[in-house]
Amino acid sequence: MSLDDVLARIDHDLPAATDRLLELLRIPSISTDPAFKADCDRAADWLVADLKSMGVDAEKRATPGHPMVVGHVGEGKPHLLFYGHYDVQPVDPLNLWDRDPFDPAIEDTDKGRVIRGRGAADDKGQLMTIIEALRAWKEVKGDWPCRITFFLEGEEESGSPSLVPFMEENAEELKADVAMICDTGLFESKTPAIVTMLRGLLGEELTVTAPSKDLHSGMYGGIAMNPIRALSKVIASLHDDEGRITIPGFYDGVPDLPEDLEAQWQGLAFDHAAFLGDVGLSKPAGEQDRTPLEMIWSRPTCEVNGIWGGYTGDGFKTVLPSEAHAKISFRLVGTQDPLAIRENFRKMVTEMLPEDCTVEFSGHGASQASGAEIDHPMFEPARKALSDEWQVPAAYIGCGGSIPIAGHFQKILGTEPMLVGFGKDDDQIHSPNEKYDMESFHKGIRSWARILDALT
Ligand code: BES
Ligand code: MN
Ligand code: MN
């Protein structure tokens, strides 16, 4: 039986594969919200049962947080590990969804068929592309292509707190020749891609307190320090007029783009006007001496994710608030050290605040940037397999998002990560009305079958 037979089986089984994905999407496995703990557990059980039904020796493995799903099957070189995450982001704001996020459906849109629902693209639809490819392979060929390990996580969207200890405790079991991570996208929604650069992520939350209680802004306004005013000034000064971040030492470890990569990215002819136009914008707002692709792939950022304080309800209240809050995150590149940046950021904020203001910080995760080693012998065959399926040469690209596990595979296990995914820019991951194109799902499954064929 040849690869073509496997591909034909995938085509034939697409309706059944879609039904299986819809089943998984109905489980509201929101990892960050304790109210959904039992549902995360249920999603893990569903995956264990699905893998077992294919003949994979799979089990749910407890962690202090949500369980891991680990499965083993097949033998012989190479040893391929597949990673995906079964947890999803919270659904709010719920009123902006056109349907119940956990009552997924197939919809026909003017851009083609889509699978709509929370987790469709991030990451349940993507992780099922791997499972479905292997299911078809086994059914057609009667055997597995090589030794395969499944490693599915349920805490990715909450910063993977249990991941590093679990990898350390189970290092021998999880070590592989390459770790295939299916949690990224295509380039500009049509070119298959292998991600070679991922940004790190550092989160900081701060509370600035000035008066000891909320005050009447007529009685105290003018004489009392307003913490929102103090915090706003700090936030406004985190970037200069050229878009550079002003935290001392922030750019330590930020490398220049290697010339070969620069040339390759220029060849990608990124349409930044369309990318921004899709979200109602026109002008790149990052460091003004950098190209748009650099801004999203290879330069670090500082973004305010939330800011609140005082009265924000309907109507008006003349309050002079006691507290002001912000959540700020940094995307990191190269060898930027998240802990050094956290320290410098806290020091800068503390020193800038005027008298009578106090500040408290809490950190939310701190991961370094990571990269893939494209000289590894499996990369070119995988790239060719992707090009064959999509009928366009596959690209090596960067990714602005963060997938800390890629770096953990390298550092803890010595296993090279390979990031291949089929998401599109308009999938609305983390947002209302998330979807995954049927084309991504179908060609994604076919892509994995071709990659398995190329690597074994
Ligand atoms: N799948 C995403 C990462 C991603 C984002 C890949 C955009 C390709 C394009 C992943 O699930 C994710 O959302 N990561 C978070 C970090 C996590 C610690 C919450 C991120 O990048 O914000
Ligand atoms: Mn993801
Ligand atoms: Mn995500």
Short mmCIF file of C-alpha atoms and ligand atoms in Angstrom, two decimals:
data_model
loop_
_atom_site.label_atom_id
_atom_site.label_comp_id
_atom_site.label_asym_id
_atom_site.label_seq_id
_atom_site.Cartn_x
_atom_site.Cartn_y
_atom_site.Cartn_z
CA MET A 1 0.00 0.00 0.00
CA SER A 2 1.42 3.36 -0.99
CA LEU A 3 1.19 6.92 0.26
CA ASP A 4 -1.54 7.56 -2.33
CA ASP A 5 -3.68 4.90 -0.69
CA VAL A 6 -3.25 6.61 2.67
CA LEU A 7 -4.17 9.97 1.13
CA ALA A 8 -7.25 8.43 -0.50
CA ARG A 9 -8.31 6.98 2.85
CA ILE A 10 -7.91 10.41 4.46
CA ASP A 11 -10.16 11.95 1.78
CA HIS A 12 -12.74 9.22 2.25
CA ASP A 13 -12.69 9.47 6.06
CA LEU A 14 -12.90 13.26 6.27
CA PRO A 15 -16.57 13.32 7.37
CA ALA A 16 -15.87 10.83 10.17
CA ALA A 17 -12.71 12.71 11.18
CA THR A 18 -14.73 15.93 11.29
CA ASP A 19 -17.34 14.30 13.53
CA ARG A 20 -14.61 13.19 15.92
CA LEU A 21 -13.21 16.73 16.05
CA LEU A 22 -16.68 18.16 16.72
CA GLU A 23 -17.02 15.76 19.64
CA LEU A 24 -13.77 16.96 21.16
CA LEU A 25 -14.76 20.61 20.56
CA ARG A 26 -17.96 20.09 22.60
CA ILE A 27 -15.87 19.61 25.75
CA PRO A 28 -15.25 23.06 27.31
CA SER A 29 -11.67 22.40 28.41
CA ILE A 30 -10.78 25.94 29.53
CA SER A 31 -7.60 25.44 31.51
CA THR A 32 -7.31 28.82 33.20
CA ASP A 33 -10.72 28.69 34.89
CA PRO A 34 -11.00 26.25 37.84
CA ALA A 35 -14.72 25.88 37.11
CA PHE A 36 -13.78 23.80 34.05
CA LYS A 37 -11.38 21.41 35.76
CA ALA A 38 -13.65 18.38 35.28
CA ASP A 39 -14.03 19.28 31.60
CA CYS A 40 -10.26 19.37 31.11
CA ASP A 41 -10.18 15.92 32.64
CA ARG A 42 -12.94 14.82 30.29
CA ALA A 43 -11.03 16.09 27.25
CA ALA A 44 -8.00 14.08 28.37
CA ASP A 45 -10.20 10.97 28.80
CA TRP A 46 -11.67 11.52 25.35
CA LEU A 47 -8.19 11.64 23.79
CA VAL A 48 -7.01 8.56 25.67
CA ALA A 49 -10.08 6.64 24.46
CA ASP A 50 -9.59 7.87 20.88
CA LEU A 51 -5.91 6.90 20.84
CA LYS A 52 -6.71 3.51 22.38
CA SER A 53 -9.34 2.90 19.71
CA MET A 54 -6.52 3.18 17.15
CA GLY A 55 -4.36 0.73 19.06
CA VAL A 56 -2.12 3.28 20.78
CA ASP A 57 -1.00 2.44 24.32
CA ALA A 58 -2.25 5.71 25.81
CA GLU A 59 -2.93 6.91 29.32
CA LYS A 60 -3.89 9.97 31.28
CA ARG A 61 -1.06 11.02 33.56
CA ALA A 62 -1.78 13.13 36.61
CA THR A 63 0.05 16.39 37.31
CA PRO A 64 -0.59 18.98 40.05
CA GLY A 65 -2.69 20.75 37.37
CA HIS A 66 -4.54 19.26 34.41
CA PRO A 67 -3.45 15.82 33.22
CA MET A 68 -1.09 15.00 30.37
CA VAL A 69 -2.03 12.43 27.76
CA VAL A 70 0.90 10.23 26.81
CA GLY A 71 0.76 7.44 24.26
CA HIS A 72 3.27 5.14 22.64
CA VAL A 73 3.06 2.96 19.58
CA GLY A 74 5.18 1.40 16.86
CA GLU A 75 8.86 0.75 16.71
CA GLY A 76 11.94 1.53 14.69
CA LYS A 77 13.74 4.71 13.77
CA PRO A 78 13.11 7.57 13.77
CA HIS A 79 11.36 8.13 17.09
CA LEU A 80 8.84 10.90 16.42
CA LEU A 81 7.06 12.72 19.21
CA PHE A 82 3.86 14.66 18.52
CA TYR A 83 2.81 17.53 20.78
CA GLY A 84 -0.47 19.42 20.88
CA HIS A 85 -2.67 20.95 23.58
CA TYR A 86 -6.26 20.02 24.35
CA ASP A 87 -7.00 23.04 26.55
CA VAL A 88 -8.59 26.17 25.13
CA GLN A 89 -8.85 29.85 25.96
CA PRO A 90 -11.81 31.32 27.87
CA VAL A 91 -14.67 32.42 25.60
CA ASP A 92 -15.37 35.93 26.82
CA PRO A 93 -16.73 38.26 25.57
CA LEU A 94 -19.50 35.73 24.99
CA ASN A 95 -21.91 38.28 23.50
CA LEU A 96 -19.63 38.70 20.47
CA TRP A 97 -19.99 35.04 19.46
CA ASP A 98 -22.53 34.19 16.76
CA ARG A 99 -23.07 30.76 18.34
CA ASP A 100 -22.38 28.82 21.53
CA PRO A 101 -18.57 28.42 21.51
CA PHE A 102 -18.93 24.80 22.67
CA ASP A 103 -21.68 23.87 20.24
CA PRO A 104 -19.40 23.74 17.20
CA ALA A 105 -20.68 23.51 13.63
CA ILE A 106 -19.56 23.35 10.04
CA GLU A 107 -20.39 26.61 8.28
CA ASP A 108 -20.20 27.62 4.64
CA THR A 109 -18.68 31.09 4.33
CA ASP A 110 -17.66 33.17 1.32
CA LYS A 111 -14.09 32.02 1.96
CA GLY A 112 -15.04 28.32 2.11
CA ARG A 113 -16.10 25.75 4.70
CA VAL A 114 -15.05 26.32 8.27
CA ILE A 115 -15.30 24.47 11.56
CA ARG A 116 -16.54 27.08 14.04
CA GLY A 117 -16.06 26.81 17.80
CA ARG A 118 -13.63 27.50 20.64
CA GLY A 119 -10.46 25.46 20.13
CA ALA A 120 -11.17 24.66 16.47
CA ALA A 121 -7.81 26.15 15.41
CA ASP A 122 -6.05 26.46 18.79
CA ASP A 123 -5.38 23.68 19.19
CA LYS A 124 -7.88 20.81 18.98
CA GLY A 125 -8.33 20.93 15.20
CA GLN A 126 -4.58 21.00 14.75
CA LEU A 127 -3.77 18.19 17.17
CA MET A 128 -6.42 16.01 15.51
CA THR A 129 -4.67 16.43 12.13
CA ILE A 130 -1.82 14.31 13.49
CA ILE A 131 -4.08 11.71 15.09
CA GLU A 132 -6.18 11.36 11.94
CA ALA A 133 -3.12 11.02 9.71
CA LEU A 134 -1.80 8.19 11.86
CA ARG A 135 -5.20 6.53 12.07
CA ALA A 136 -5.44 6.45 8.26
CA TRP A 137 -1.85 5.24 7.95
CA LYS A 138 -2.45 2.32 10.33
CA GLU A 139 -5.74 1.36 8.72
CA VAL A 140 -4.29 1.34 5.22
CA LYS A 141 -0.84 -0.05 5.87
CA GLY A 142 -1.70 -2.30 8.81
CA ASP A 143 1.29 -1.03 10.76
CA TRP A 144 2.84 2.15 12.15
CA PRO A 145 5.47 4.11 10.24
CA CYS A 146 8.01 4.13 13.09
CA ARG A 147 8.18 4.56 16.86
CA ILE A 148 5.70 7.26 17.83
CA THR A 149 5.01 9.08 21.08
CA PHE A 150 1.99 11.30 21.64
CA PHE A 151 2.39 14.02 24.24
CA LEU A 152 -0.76 16.11 24.68
CA GLU A 153 -0.98 18.84 27.25
CA GLY A 154 -3.92 20.50 29.01
CA GLU A 155 -2.32 23.62 30.45
CA GLU A 156 -0.74 25.39 27.47
CA GLU A 157 -3.13 28.33 27.59
CA SER A 158 -2.32 28.87 31.24
CA GLY A 159 1.44 28.91 30.87
CA SER A 160 2.13 25.15 31.18
CA PRO A 161 2.97 25.17 34.92
CA SER A 162 3.27 21.36 35.14
CA LEU A 163 5.17 20.85 31.92
CA VAL A 164 8.79 21.29 32.95
CA PRO A 165 8.61 19.04 36.05
CA PHE A 166 6.74 16.43 34.01
CA MET A 167 9.33 16.51 31.24
CA GLU A 168 12.15 16.26 33.75
CA GLU A 169 10.56 13.31 35.56
CA ASN A 170 9.78 11.47 32.33
CA ALA A 171 12.77 12.51 30.25
CA GLU A 172 13.80 9.01 29.17
CA GLU A 173 10.29 8.21 28.02
CA LEU A 174 9.80 11.45 26.08
CA LYS A 175 13.20 11.81 24.43
CA ALA A 176 12.78 11.48 20.66
CA ASP A 177 14.63 12.23 17.44
CA VAL A 178 12.34 15.12 16.72
CA ALA A 179 9.34 16.69 18.45
CA MET A 180 6.62 17.71 16.00
CA ILE A 181 4.63 20.58 17.47
CA CYS A 182 1.34 21.31 15.71
CA ASP A 183 0.27 24.68 17.10
CA THR A 184 1.29 27.28 14.48
CA GLY A 185 0.01 28.52 11.14
CA LEU A 186 0.48 28.84 7.42
CA PHE A 187 2.22 31.87 5.96
CA GLU A 188 -0.37 34.40 4.78
CA SER A 189 -3.04 31.69 4.81
CA LYS A 190 -1.81 29.88 1.71
CA THR A 191 1.86 28.93 1.96
CA PRO A 192 2.78 25.97 4.17
CA ALA A 193 5.44 26.82 6.69
CA ILE A 194 7.86 25.49 9.26
CA VAL A 195 8.38 27.96 12.09
CA THR A 196 12.03 28.42 12.98
CA MET A 197 11.78 31.30 15.48
CA LEU A 198 9.38 31.74 18.37
CA ARG A 199 9.28 34.66 20.75
CA GLY A 200 9.49 34.23 24.50
CA LEU A 201 6.92 35.72 26.85
CA LEU A 202 7.07 37.59 30.12
CA GLY A 203 3.99 38.82 31.98
CA GLU A 204 3.78 41.46 34.70
CA GLU A 205 0.79 42.72 36.65
CA LEU A 206 1.07 45.85 38.76
CA THR A 207 -1.05 47.69 41.26
CA VAL A 208 -0.24 51.29 42.10
CA THR A 209 -1.76 52.63 45.30
CA ALA A 210 -1.82 56.32 46.27
CA PRO A 211 -4.52 57.43 48.78
CA SER A 212 -5.49 54.78 51.31
CA LYS A 213 -9.12 54.89 50.15
CA ASP A 214 -11.26 56.15 47.25
CA LEU A 215 -11.84 59.91 47.60
CA HIS A 216 -14.28 62.58 46.38
CA SER A 217 -12.47 64.19 43.46
CA GLY A 218 -13.89 67.60 44.35
CA MET A 219 -12.91 67.48 47.95
CA TYR A 220 -9.43 66.01 47.33
CA GLY A 221 -8.84 66.62 43.61
CA GLY A 222 -5.73 68.73 43.02
CA ILE A 223 -4.08 68.07 46.32
CA ALA A 224 -4.19 64.24 46.33
CA MET A 225 -1.97 62.12 44.07
CA ASN A 226 -4.07 60.11 41.58
CA PRO A 227 -2.59 56.62 41.01
CA ILE A 228 -4.08 56.37 37.50
CA ARG A 229 -2.23 59.54 36.53
CA ALA A 230 1.01 58.12 37.94
CA LEU A 231 0.56 54.73 36.28
CA SER A 232 -0.40 56.28 32.92
CA LYS A 233 2.78 58.32 32.90
CA VAL A 234 4.87 55.21 33.54
CA ILE A 235 3.08 53.28 30.81
CA ALA A 236 3.39 56.15 28.34
CA SER A 237 7.12 56.25 28.85
CA LEU A 238 7.76 52.55 28.15
CA HIS A 239 8.18 53.39 24.43
CA ASP A 240 9.96 56.34 22.85
CA ASP A 241 8.68 58.21 19.79
CA GLU A 242 10.48 55.76 17.47
CA GLY A 243 8.75 52.75 19.02
CA ARG A 244 11.81 51.61 20.97
CA ILE A 245 11.33 50.21 24.45
CA THR A 246 13.00 52.35 27.10
CA ILE A 247 13.59 49.84 29.93
CA PRO A 248 17.32 49.88 30.75
CA GLY A 249 19.12 46.84 29.33
CA PHE A 250 16.00 45.68 27.48
CA TYR A 251 17.81 45.10 24.18
CA ASP A 252 20.63 43.04 25.72
CA GLY A 253 20.66 39.73 23.85
CA VAL A 254 18.58 40.95 20.89
CA PRO A 255 20.49 39.73 17.83
CA ASP A 256 20.63 41.35 14.42
CA LEU A 257 18.79 39.39 11.79
CA PRO A 258 21.33 37.13 10.01
CA GLU A 259 21.79 38.18 6.38
CA ASP A 260 20.60 34.90 4.89
CA LEU A 261 17.39 35.06 6.90
CA GLU A 262 16.86 38.68 5.95
CA ALA A 263 17.20 37.75 2.27
CA GLN A 264 14.79 34.84 2.69
CA TRP A 265 12.19 36.97 4.45
CA GLN A 266 12.44 39.59 1.73
CA GLY A 267 11.58 36.80 -0.71
CA LEU A 268 8.34 36.22 1.22
CA ALA A 269 7.00 39.60 0.07
CA PHE A 270 4.79 40.01 3.13
CA ASP A 271 1.72 42.13 2.38
CA HIS A 272 1.67 44.14 5.58
CA ALA A 273 -0.97 46.52 4.25
CA ALA A 274 -3.38 43.59 3.88
CA PHE A 275 -2.35 42.11 7.24
CA LEU A 276 -3.08 45.41 8.97
CA GLY A 277 -6.01 46.27 6.71
CA ASP A 278 -7.82 43.11 7.86
CA VAL A 279 -7.95 44.51 11.38
CA GLY A 280 -8.73 48.12 10.48
CA LEU A 281 -5.18 49.47 10.64
CA SER A 282 -2.67 50.87 8.16
CA LYS A 283 0.63 51.87 9.74
CA PRO A 284 3.17 49.54 11.40
CA ALA A 285 3.50 50.83 14.96
CA GLY A 286 6.69 49.10 16.12
CA GLU A 287 10.30 50.26 15.94
CA GLN A 288 10.26 52.59 12.97
CA ASP A 289 13.60 51.42 11.58
CA ARG A 290 12.44 47.80 11.27
CA THR A 291 10.50 45.98 8.57
CA PRO A 292 6.96 44.74 9.30
CA LEU A 293 8.07 41.08 9.36
CA GLU A 294 10.85 41.90 11.81
CA MET A 295 8.28 43.62 14.04
CA ILE A 296 6.17 40.47 14.36
CA TRP A 297 8.86 37.77 14.18
CA SER A 298 12.27 38.89 15.32
CA ARG A 299 11.93 42.03 17.45
CA PRO A 300 10.89 42.16 21.11
CA THR A 301 7.75 43.97 22.23
CA CYS A 302 6.13 45.53 25.26
CA GLU A 303 2.34 45.57 25.17
CA VAL A 304 -0.21 46.78 27.68
CA ASN A 305 -2.85 44.03 27.76
CA GLY A 306 -5.13 45.67 30.26
CA ILE A 307 -5.44 48.80 32.37
CA TRP A 308 -8.10 49.61 34.92
CA GLY A 309 -8.97 51.58 38.02
CA GLY A 310 -11.46 54.09 39.35
CA TYR A 311 -15.01 54.12 38.08
CA THR A 312 -15.63 52.41 34.72
CA GLY A 313 -19.33 51.62 34.95
CA ASP A 314 -22.22 53.40 33.26
CA GLY A 315 -22.71 57.08 33.93
CA PHE A 316 -20.20 59.14 35.80
CA LYS A 317 -18.69 59.13 39.26
CA THR A 318 -16.32 61.85 40.43
CA VAL A 319 -13.96 59.54 42.21
CA LEU A 320 -10.28 59.98 42.93
CA PRO A 321 -9.32 56.32 43.14
CA SER A 322 -7.04 54.64 45.59
CA GLU A 323 -5.67 52.09 43.11
CA ALA A 324 -4.65 51.73 39.47
CA HIS A 325 -3.84 48.44 37.76
CA ALA A 326 -2.22 47.21 34.58
CA LYS A 327 -1.22 43.95 32.92
CA ILE A 328 1.79 44.24 30.68
CA SER A 329 3.49 41.55 28.62
CA PHE A 330 6.76 41.38 26.76
CA ARG A 331 7.59 39.21 23.74
CA LEU A 332 11.25 38.30 23.84
CA VAL A 333 13.77 37.27 21.19
CA GLY A 334 17.32 35.96 20.93
CA THR A 335 18.89 35.47 24.34
CA GLN A 336 16.96 38.20 26.15
CA ASP A 337 16.76 37.11 29.78
CA PRO A 338 13.18 37.30 31.09
CA LEU A 339 14.21 37.48 34.73
CA ALA A 340 16.68 40.31 34.15
CA ILE A 341 14.01 42.21 32.21
CA ARG A 342 11.49 41.65 35.00
CA GLU A 343 13.96 43.08 37.51
CA ASN A 344 14.84 46.11 35.35
CA PHE A 345 11.18 46.79 34.59
CA ARG A 346 10.22 46.72 38.26
CA LYS A 347 13.13 48.94 39.17
CA MET A 348 12.29 51.47 36.46
CA VAL A 349 8.61 51.64 37.46
CA THR A 350 9.41 51.95 41.14
CA GLU A 351 11.90 54.75 40.54
CA MET A 352 9.55 56.67 38.23
CA LEU A 353 6.56 56.73 40.55
CA PRO A 354 6.08 59.98 42.44
CA GLU A 355 6.02 60.32 46.21
CA ASP A 356 3.09 58.73 48.06
CA CYS A 357 2.67 56.01 45.40
CA THR A 358 3.44 52.42 46.27
CA VAL A 359 3.49 49.58 43.78
CA GLU A 360 3.06 45.83 43.99
CA PHE A 361 4.05 43.47 41.21
CA SER A 362 3.14 39.93 40.38
CA GLY A 363 4.71 37.92 37.59
CA HIS A 364 2.92 35.68 35.07
CA GLY A 365 5.33 33.28 33.43
CA ALA A 366 8.75 34.00 32.01
CA SER A 367 9.96 32.10 28.98
CA GLN A 368 12.90 32.72 26.70
CA ALA A 369 12.66 32.82 22.93
CA SER A 370 13.46 29.60 21.09
CA GLY A 371 14.48 28.53 17.64
CA ALA A 372 14.68 25.41 15.50
CA GLU A 373 17.80 23.93 13.97
CA ILE A 374 16.93 23.80 10.28
CA ASP A 375 20.18 22.02 9.42
CA HIS A 376 18.69 18.98 11.18
CA PRO A 377 18.36 16.26 8.50
CA MET A 378 14.58 15.95 8.88
CA PHE A 379 13.74 19.55 7.99
CA GLU A 380 14.27 19.53 4.23
CA PRO A 381 12.32 16.29 3.65
CA ALA A 382 9.47 17.66 5.78
CA ARG A 383 9.54 20.93 3.87
CA LYS A 384 9.35 19.08 0.56
CA ALA A 385 6.42 16.99 1.80
CA LEU A 386 4.55 20.18 2.72
CA SER A 387 5.34 21.76 -0.65
CA ASP A 388 3.98 18.66 -2.43
CA GLU A 389 0.69 18.83 -0.56
CA TRP A 390 0.05 22.55 -0.91
CA GLN A 391 1.58 22.91 -4.39
CA VAL A 392 3.59 25.95 -3.25
CA PRO A 393 7.14 25.88 -1.85
CA ALA A 394 6.95 25.72 1.94
CA ALA A 395 8.63 28.58 3.78
CA TYR A 396 10.79 28.83 6.87
CA ILE A 397 9.15 31.59 8.90
CA GLY A 398 9.15 33.23 12.30
CA CYS A 399 6.20 33.31 14.66
CA GLY A 400 5.26 36.20 16.90
CA GLY A 401 3.41 33.96 19.33
CA SER A 402 4.98 31.94 22.09
CA ILE A 403 5.19 28.17 22.49
CA PRO A 404 7.59 27.74 25.41
CA ILE A 405 7.59 23.96 25.04
CA ALA A 406 9.75 24.23 21.92
CA GLY A 407 12.64 25.49 24.05
CA HIS A 408 11.95 22.91 26.77
CA PHE A 409 12.30 20.04 24.29
CA GLN A 410 15.73 21.32 23.34
CA LYS A 411 16.98 22.14 26.82
CA ILE A 412 15.47 19.33 28.91
CA LEU A 413 15.38 16.46 26.42
CA GLY A 414 17.92 17.43 23.76
CA THR A 415 15.10 16.82 21.26
CA GLU A 416 14.89 19.14 18.27
CA PRO A 417 11.43 20.74 17.87
CA MET A 418 9.79 21.04 14.45
CA LEU A 419 6.84 23.42 14.31
CA VAL A 420 4.33 22.70 11.59
CA GLY A 421 0.74 23.93 11.67
CA PHE A 422 -2.08 24.91 9.37
CA GLY A 423 -3.83 27.83 11.10
CA LYS A 424 -4.72 30.94 9.11
CA ASP A 425 -4.35 34.58 10.13
CA ASP A 426 -8.13 35.05 10.20
CA ASP A 427 -8.87 32.04 12.46
CA GLN A 428 -9.59 34.41 15.36
CA ILE A 429 -7.77 32.24 17.89
CA HIS A 430 -8.36 33.41 21.49
CA SER A 431 -11.20 35.62 20.14
CA PRO A 432 -14.92 35.27 19.53
CA ASN A 433 -16.00 33.12 16.56
CA GLU A 434 -12.78 31.11 16.38
CA LYS A 435 -12.75 28.82 13.35
CA TYR A 436 -10.52 26.37 11.51
CA ASP A 437 -10.83 26.09 7.76
CA MET A 438 -11.90 22.69 6.49
CA GLU A 439 -9.02 23.13 4.05
CA SER A 440 -6.58 23.44 6.98
CA PHE A 441 -8.01 20.33 8.62
CA HIS A 442 -8.11 18.21 5.45
CA LYS A 443 -4.80 19.28 3.94
CA GLY A 444 -3.27 19.29 7.42
CA ILE A 445 -4.07 15.58 7.84
CA ARG A 446 -2.74 14.88 4.33
CA SER A 447 0.40 16.91 5.10
CA TRP A 448 1.24 14.76 8.11
CA ALA A 449 0.80 11.58 6.08
CA ARG A 450 3.26 12.97 3.53
CA ILE A 451 5.69 14.02 6.26
CA LEU A 452 5.53 10.56 7.86
CA ASP A 453 6.21 9.04 4.47
CA ALA A 454 9.15 11.37 3.88
CA LEU A 455 10.75 10.75 7.27
CA THR A 456 10.46 6.96 7.43
N1 BES B 1 -0.94 28.45 19.49
C1 BES B 1 -0.60 29.61 20.25
C2 BES B 1 0.71 30.25 19.79
C3 BES B 1 0.58 30.92 18.45
C4 BES B 1 -0.04 32.15 18.37
C5 BES B 1 1.05 30.32 17.30
C6 BES B 1 -0.20 32.77 17.15
C7 BES B 1 0.87 30.93 16.07
C8 BES B 1 0.25 32.16 16.00
C9 BES B 1 -0.51 29.22 21.73
O1 BES B 1 -1.60 28.42 22.11
C10 BES B 1 -0.63 30.49 22.54
O2 BES B 1 -1.67 31.08 22.52
N2 BES B 1 0.43 30.88 23.24
C11 BES B 1 0.32 32.01 24.12
C12 BES B 1 1.24 31.83 25.29
C13 BES B 1 0.60 31.11 26.45
C14 BES B 1 1.59 31.05 27.59
C15 BES B 1 -0.70 31.73 26.89
C16 BES B 1 0.73 33.28 23.41
O3 BES B 1 1.48 33.25 22.43
O4 BES B 1 0.24 34.33 23.85
MN MN B 2 -1.96 26.91 20.78
MN MN B 3 -3.40 29.75 22.33
#
